[in-house]
Short mmCIF file of N, CA and C in Angstrom, two decimals:
data_model
loop_
_atom_site.label_atom_id
_atom_site.label_comp_id
_atom_site.label_asym_id
_atom_site.label_seq_id
_atom_site.Cartn_x
_atom_site.Cartn_y
_atom_site.Cartn_z
N MET Y 61 0.84 -1.18 0.00
CA MET Y 61 0.00 0.00 0.00
C MET Y 61 0.89 1.25 0.00
N LYS Y 62 0.51 2.18 -0.84
CA LYS Y 62 1.23 3.45 -0.87
C LYS Y 62 0.47 4.45 -0.01
N TYR Y 63 1.15 5.00 0.97
CA TYR Y 63 0.54 5.98 1.87
C TYR Y 63 0.66 7.37 1.28
N LYS Y 64 -0.40 8.13 1.40
CA LYS Y 64 -0.38 9.53 0.99
C LYS Y 64 -0.53 10.39 2.24
N ILE Y 65 0.56 11.04 2.59
CA ILE Y 65 0.64 11.81 3.83
C ILE Y 65 0.85 13.28 3.47
N MET Y 66 0.02 14.14 4.04
CA MET Y 66 0.14 15.58 3.78
C MET Y 66 0.40 16.32 5.10
N LEU Y 67 1.42 17.13 5.08
CA LEU Y 67 1.70 18.00 6.22
C LEU Y 67 1.16 19.39 5.88
N ALA Y 68 0.64 20.07 6.87
CA ALA Y 68 0.09 21.40 6.63
C ALA Y 68 0.53 22.35 7.75
N CYS Y 69 0.85 23.55 7.34
CA CYS Y 69 1.16 24.62 8.29
C CYS Y 69 0.63 25.92 7.67
N MET Y 70 1.09 27.04 8.15
CA MET Y 70 0.58 28.32 7.63
C MET Y 70 0.92 28.52 6.16
N GLY Y 71 2.16 28.31 5.80
CA GLY Y 71 2.56 28.53 4.41
C GLY Y 71 3.10 27.30 3.72
N GLY Y 72 3.27 26.22 4.45
CA GLY Y 72 3.82 24.99 3.87
C GLY Y 72 5.33 25.00 3.77
N PHE Y 73 5.95 26.05 4.30
CA PHE Y 73 7.41 26.16 4.17
C PHE Y 73 8.15 25.40 5.27
N SER Y 74 7.78 25.63 6.51
CA SER Y 74 8.50 24.97 7.59
C SER Y 74 8.27 23.47 7.56
N THR Y 75 7.07 23.04 7.19
CA THR Y 75 6.82 21.61 7.11
C THR Y 75 7.56 20.96 5.95
N SER Y 76 7.94 21.74 4.96
CA SER Y 76 8.69 21.19 3.82
C SER Y 76 10.02 20.59 4.26
N MET Y 77 10.64 21.21 5.26
CA MET Y 77 11.90 20.66 5.76
C MET Y 77 11.66 19.31 6.42
N LEU Y 78 10.56 19.19 7.15
CA LEU Y 78 10.24 17.93 7.80
C LEU Y 78 9.86 16.86 6.77
N VAL Y 79 9.21 17.28 5.70
CA VAL Y 79 8.85 16.34 4.63
C VAL Y 79 10.11 15.65 4.11
N LYS Y 80 11.15 16.39 3.90
CA LYS Y 80 12.40 15.81 3.39
C LYS Y 80 12.91 14.74 4.34
N LYS Y 81 12.88 15.03 5.63
CA LYS Y 81 13.34 14.05 6.63
C LYS Y 81 12.43 12.82 6.66
N MET Y 82 11.13 13.03 6.51
CA MET Y 82 10.19 11.90 6.51
C MET Y 82 10.38 11.05 5.27
N ARG Y 83 10.62 11.67 4.14
CA ARG Y 83 10.87 10.90 2.91
C ARG Y 83 12.12 10.05 3.06
N GLU Y 84 13.15 10.61 3.64
CA GLU Y 84 14.39 9.86 3.87
C GLU Y 84 14.12 8.67 4.78
N ALA Y 85 13.34 8.89 5.84
CA ALA Y 85 13.02 7.81 6.78
C ALA Y 85 12.21 6.72 6.09
N ALA Y 86 11.24 7.11 5.27
CA ALA Y 86 10.41 6.14 4.56
C ALA Y 86 11.25 5.31 3.60
N GLU Y 87 12.13 5.96 2.89
CA GLU Y 87 12.98 5.25 1.94
C GLU Y 87 13.90 4.27 2.69
N LYS Y 88 14.45 4.73 3.78
CA LYS Y 88 15.35 3.89 4.59
C LYS Y 88 14.64 2.64 5.10
N GLN Y 89 13.34 2.79 5.43
CA GLN Y 89 12.57 1.68 6.00
C GLN Y 89 11.80 0.90 4.93
N GLY Y 90 11.92 1.31 3.68
CA GLY Y 90 11.23 0.60 2.61
C GLY Y 90 9.73 0.83 2.61
N ILE Y 91 9.30 1.96 3.12
CA ILE Y 91 7.88 2.30 3.18
C ILE Y 91 7.51 3.10 1.94
N ASP Y 92 6.49 2.63 1.24
CA ASP Y 92 6.03 3.31 0.03
C ASP Y 92 5.10 4.45 0.45
N ALA Y 93 5.62 5.66 0.42
CA ALA Y 93 4.84 6.80 0.89
C ALA Y 93 5.07 8.02 0.01
N GLU Y 94 3.97 8.72 -0.26
CA GLU Y 94 4.03 10.00 -0.95
C GLU Y 94 3.78 11.05 0.13
N ILE Y 95 4.79 11.85 0.41
CA ILE Y 95 4.72 12.81 1.52
C ILE Y 95 4.94 14.21 0.96
N ASP Y 96 4.00 15.10 1.24
CA ASP Y 96 4.11 16.47 0.75
C ASP Y 96 3.68 17.45 1.84
N ALA Y 97 3.86 18.73 1.56
CA ALA Y 97 3.46 19.78 2.49
C ALA Y 97 2.77 20.91 1.73
N VAL Y 98 1.74 21.46 2.37
CA VAL Y 98 1.02 22.59 1.79
C VAL Y 98 0.60 23.54 2.91
N ALA Y 99 0.14 24.70 2.51
CA ALA Y 99 -0.49 25.61 3.46
C ALA Y 99 -1.85 25.01 3.83
N GLU Y 100 -2.27 25.20 5.07
CA GLU Y 100 -3.54 24.60 5.50
C GLU Y 100 -4.73 25.07 4.65
N THR Y 101 -4.62 26.22 4.05
CA THR Y 101 -5.70 26.74 3.21
C THR Y 101 -5.82 25.98 1.88
N GLU Y 102 -4.82 25.18 1.55
CA GLU Y 102 -4.84 24.43 0.29
C GLU Y 102 -5.26 22.97 0.46
N LEU Y 103 -5.59 22.56 1.67
CA LEU Y 103 -5.95 21.16 1.89
C LEU Y 103 -7.17 20.74 1.09
N ASP Y 104 -8.05 21.68 0.78
CA ASP Y 104 -9.26 21.36 0.01
C ASP Y 104 -8.96 20.75 -1.35
N LYS Y 105 -7.78 20.98 -1.85
CA LYS Y 105 -7.42 20.49 -3.19
C LYS Y 105 -7.11 19.00 -3.22
N TYR Y 106 -7.01 18.39 -2.05
CA TYR Y 106 -6.60 16.98 -1.98
C TYR Y 106 -7.70 16.15 -1.34
N ASN Y 107 -8.12 15.10 -2.04
CA ASN Y 107 -9.20 14.27 -1.50
C ASN Y 107 -8.83 12.81 -1.41
N ASP Y 108 -7.58 12.48 -1.64
CA ASP Y 108 -7.19 11.07 -1.60
C ASP Y 108 -6.07 10.81 -0.60
N LEU Y 109 -6.04 11.59 0.46
CA LEU Y 109 -4.97 11.46 1.46
C LEU Y 109 -5.32 10.38 2.48
N ASN Y 110 -4.29 9.73 3.00
CA ASN Y 110 -4.50 8.77 4.09
C ASN Y 110 -4.51 9.46 5.44
N ILE Y 111 -3.71 10.54 5.56
CA ILE Y 111 -3.64 11.26 6.83
C ILE Y 111 -3.10 12.67 6.60
N ILE Y 112 -3.55 13.58 7.45
CA ILE Y 112 -3.07 14.96 7.43
C ILE Y 112 -2.36 15.22 8.75
N LEU Y 113 -1.16 15.76 8.68
CA LEU Y 113 -0.40 16.11 9.87
C LEU Y 113 -0.30 17.62 9.95
N LEU Y 114 -0.76 18.18 11.07
CA LEU Y 114 -0.72 19.63 11.24
C LEU Y 114 0.54 20.05 11.99
N GLY Y 115 1.18 21.08 11.50
CA GLY Y 115 2.28 21.67 12.24
C GLY Y 115 1.74 22.21 13.56
N PRO Y 116 2.55 22.17 14.62
CA PRO Y 116 2.06 22.63 15.92
C PRO Y 116 1.53 24.06 15.90
N GLN Y 117 2.07 24.90 15.03
CA GLN Y 117 1.64 26.29 14.98
C GLN Y 117 0.22 26.47 14.44
N VAL Y 118 -0.33 25.43 13.80
CA VAL Y 118 -1.71 25.49 13.33
C VAL Y 118 -2.58 24.44 14.02
N GLY Y 119 -2.08 23.93 15.12
CA GLY Y 119 -2.82 22.91 15.88
C GLY Y 119 -4.18 23.39 16.34
N HIS Y 120 -4.33 24.70 16.52
CA HIS Y 120 -5.62 25.25 16.95
C HIS Y 120 -6.72 25.04 15.91
N LEU Y 121 -6.34 24.64 14.70
CA LEU Y 121 -7.32 24.41 13.63
C LEU Y 121 -7.84 22.97 13.61
N LEU Y 122 -7.35 22.14 14.52
CA LEU Y 122 -7.69 20.71 14.49
C LEU Y 122 -9.20 20.47 14.47
N GLY Y 123 -9.94 21.07 15.36
CA GLY Y 123 -11.39 20.85 15.43
C GLY Y 123 -12.09 21.28 14.15
N GLU Y 124 -11.72 22.43 13.67
CA GLU Y 124 -12.32 22.94 12.43
C GLU Y 124 -12.04 22.02 11.25
N LEU Y 125 -10.80 21.57 11.14
CA LEU Y 125 -10.42 20.71 10.01
C LEU Y 125 -11.03 19.32 10.13
N ARG Y 126 -11.14 18.81 11.35
CA ARG Y 126 -11.75 17.49 11.53
C ARG Y 126 -13.23 17.50 11.14
N SER Y 127 -13.88 18.64 11.30
CA SER Y 127 -15.29 18.71 10.90
C SER Y 127 -15.43 18.85 9.39
N LYS Y 128 -14.35 19.22 8.74
CA LYS Y 128 -14.37 19.47 7.30
C LYS Y 128 -13.90 18.26 6.48
N PHE Y 129 -12.99 17.46 7.05
CA PHE Y 129 -12.40 16.33 6.33
C PHE Y 129 -12.69 15.01 7.04
N GLU Y 130 -12.87 13.95 6.27
CA GLU Y 130 -13.03 12.62 6.85
C GLU Y 130 -11.66 11.96 7.07
N THR Y 131 -10.64 12.51 6.48
CA THR Y 131 -9.28 12.00 6.60
C THR Y 131 -8.80 12.17 8.05
N PRO Y 132 -8.13 11.15 8.61
CA PRO Y 132 -7.55 11.33 9.95
C PRO Y 132 -6.59 12.53 9.97
N ILE Y 133 -6.68 13.30 11.05
CA ILE Y 133 -5.82 14.48 11.20
C ILE Y 133 -5.21 14.45 12.59
N ILE Y 134 -3.90 14.62 12.66
CA ILE Y 134 -3.22 14.70 13.95
C ILE Y 134 -2.29 15.90 13.96
N ILE Y 135 -1.93 16.32 15.15
CA ILE Y 135 -0.98 17.42 15.32
C ILE Y 135 0.40 16.82 15.55
N ILE Y 136 1.37 17.31 14.84
CA ILE Y 136 2.75 16.84 15.00
C ILE Y 136 3.25 17.28 16.38
N ASP Y 137 3.87 16.36 17.08
CA ASP Y 137 4.44 16.66 18.39
C ASP Y 137 5.44 17.83 18.25
N SER Y 138 5.32 18.80 19.15
CA SER Y 138 6.16 20.01 19.07
C SER Y 138 7.65 19.69 19.13
N MET Y 139 8.01 18.76 20.00
CA MET Y 139 9.43 18.40 20.14
C MET Y 139 9.94 17.74 18.85
N ASP Y 140 9.16 16.81 18.31
CA ASP Y 140 9.56 16.14 17.07
C ASP Y 140 9.63 17.13 15.91
N TYR Y 141 8.71 18.08 15.94
CA TYR Y 141 8.70 19.11 14.89
C TYR Y 141 9.95 19.99 14.99
N GLY Y 142 10.24 20.43 16.20
CA GLY Y 142 11.41 21.29 16.41
C GLY Y 142 12.72 20.61 16.06
N LEU Y 143 12.78 19.31 16.34
CA LEU Y 143 14.00 18.55 16.05
C LEU Y 143 14.02 18.02 14.62
N MET Y 144 12.92 18.26 13.88
CA MET Y 144 12.79 17.73 12.51
C MET Y 144 13.03 16.22 12.50
N ASN Y 145 12.39 15.54 13.45
CA ASN Y 145 12.54 14.10 13.61
C ASN Y 145 11.59 13.37 12.64
N GLY Y 146 12.01 13.30 11.41
CA GLY Y 146 11.18 12.70 10.37
C GLY Y 146 10.81 11.26 10.64
N GLU Y 147 11.73 10.51 11.21
CA GLU Y 147 11.47 9.10 11.49
C GLU Y 147 10.33 8.95 12.51
N LYS Y 148 10.37 9.75 13.57
CA LYS Y 148 9.34 9.66 14.61
C LYS Y 148 7.99 10.16 14.10
N VAL Y 149 7.99 11.24 13.34
CA VAL Y 149 6.73 11.78 12.82
C VAL Y 149 6.11 10.78 11.84
N LEU Y 150 6.93 10.14 11.02
CA LEU Y 150 6.42 9.11 10.11
C LEU Y 150 5.83 7.96 10.90
N LYS Y 151 6.53 7.53 11.93
CA LYS Y 151 6.04 6.43 12.77
C LYS Y 151 4.69 6.79 13.39
N ASP Y 152 4.56 8.00 13.93
CA ASP Y 152 3.30 8.44 14.52
C ASP Y 152 2.17 8.43 13.49
N ALA Y 153 2.46 8.91 12.30
CA ALA Y 153 1.44 8.94 11.24
C ALA Y 153 0.97 7.54 10.90
N LEU Y 154 1.91 6.63 10.72
CA LEU Y 154 1.54 5.26 10.32
C LEU Y 154 0.80 4.54 11.44
N GLU Y 155 1.13 4.83 12.69
CA GLU Y 155 0.41 4.21 13.80
C GLU Y 155 -1.05 4.65 13.83
N HIS Y 156 -1.33 5.86 13.40
CA HIS Y 156 -2.72 6.32 13.37
C HIS Y 156 -3.51 5.67 12.24
N LEU Y 157 -2.82 5.07 11.31
CA LEU Y 157 -3.50 4.45 10.18
C LEU Y 157 -3.77 2.96 10.40
N LYS Y 158 -3.27 2.42 11.50
CA LYS Y 158 -3.49 0.99 11.78
C LYS Y 158 -4.89 0.75 12.28
#
C-alpha cells in the first residue's frame, strides 16, 4: 500500500523541511509513501490522502479541520517538529493508520 501523507502549516514552508526528513526515513525503511506539504488553506485540493499532519503552529485548527475532512488528522508533536525528527513523525502517522 502506498501511503499519501500531507503536512500542513501556515505557508507549507517549515513543514517542507520535515517532509524531506520523513521521505528519507520512509525510503530507509522501505515504506512506500508519498509525503508532501502545503499551506492549510490548500488542503481542500486533496481528496485522496491517508492522513493529514498539522504543524504545531496550526494545531488550533484541528477541530475545524476534523469537521471538514473525513481523513484522519493529527498534530505533530512540538518536540519532534522542532527537532525535525522525520522518522518519529512518520512512525506516529503510520500508527494512526493501523
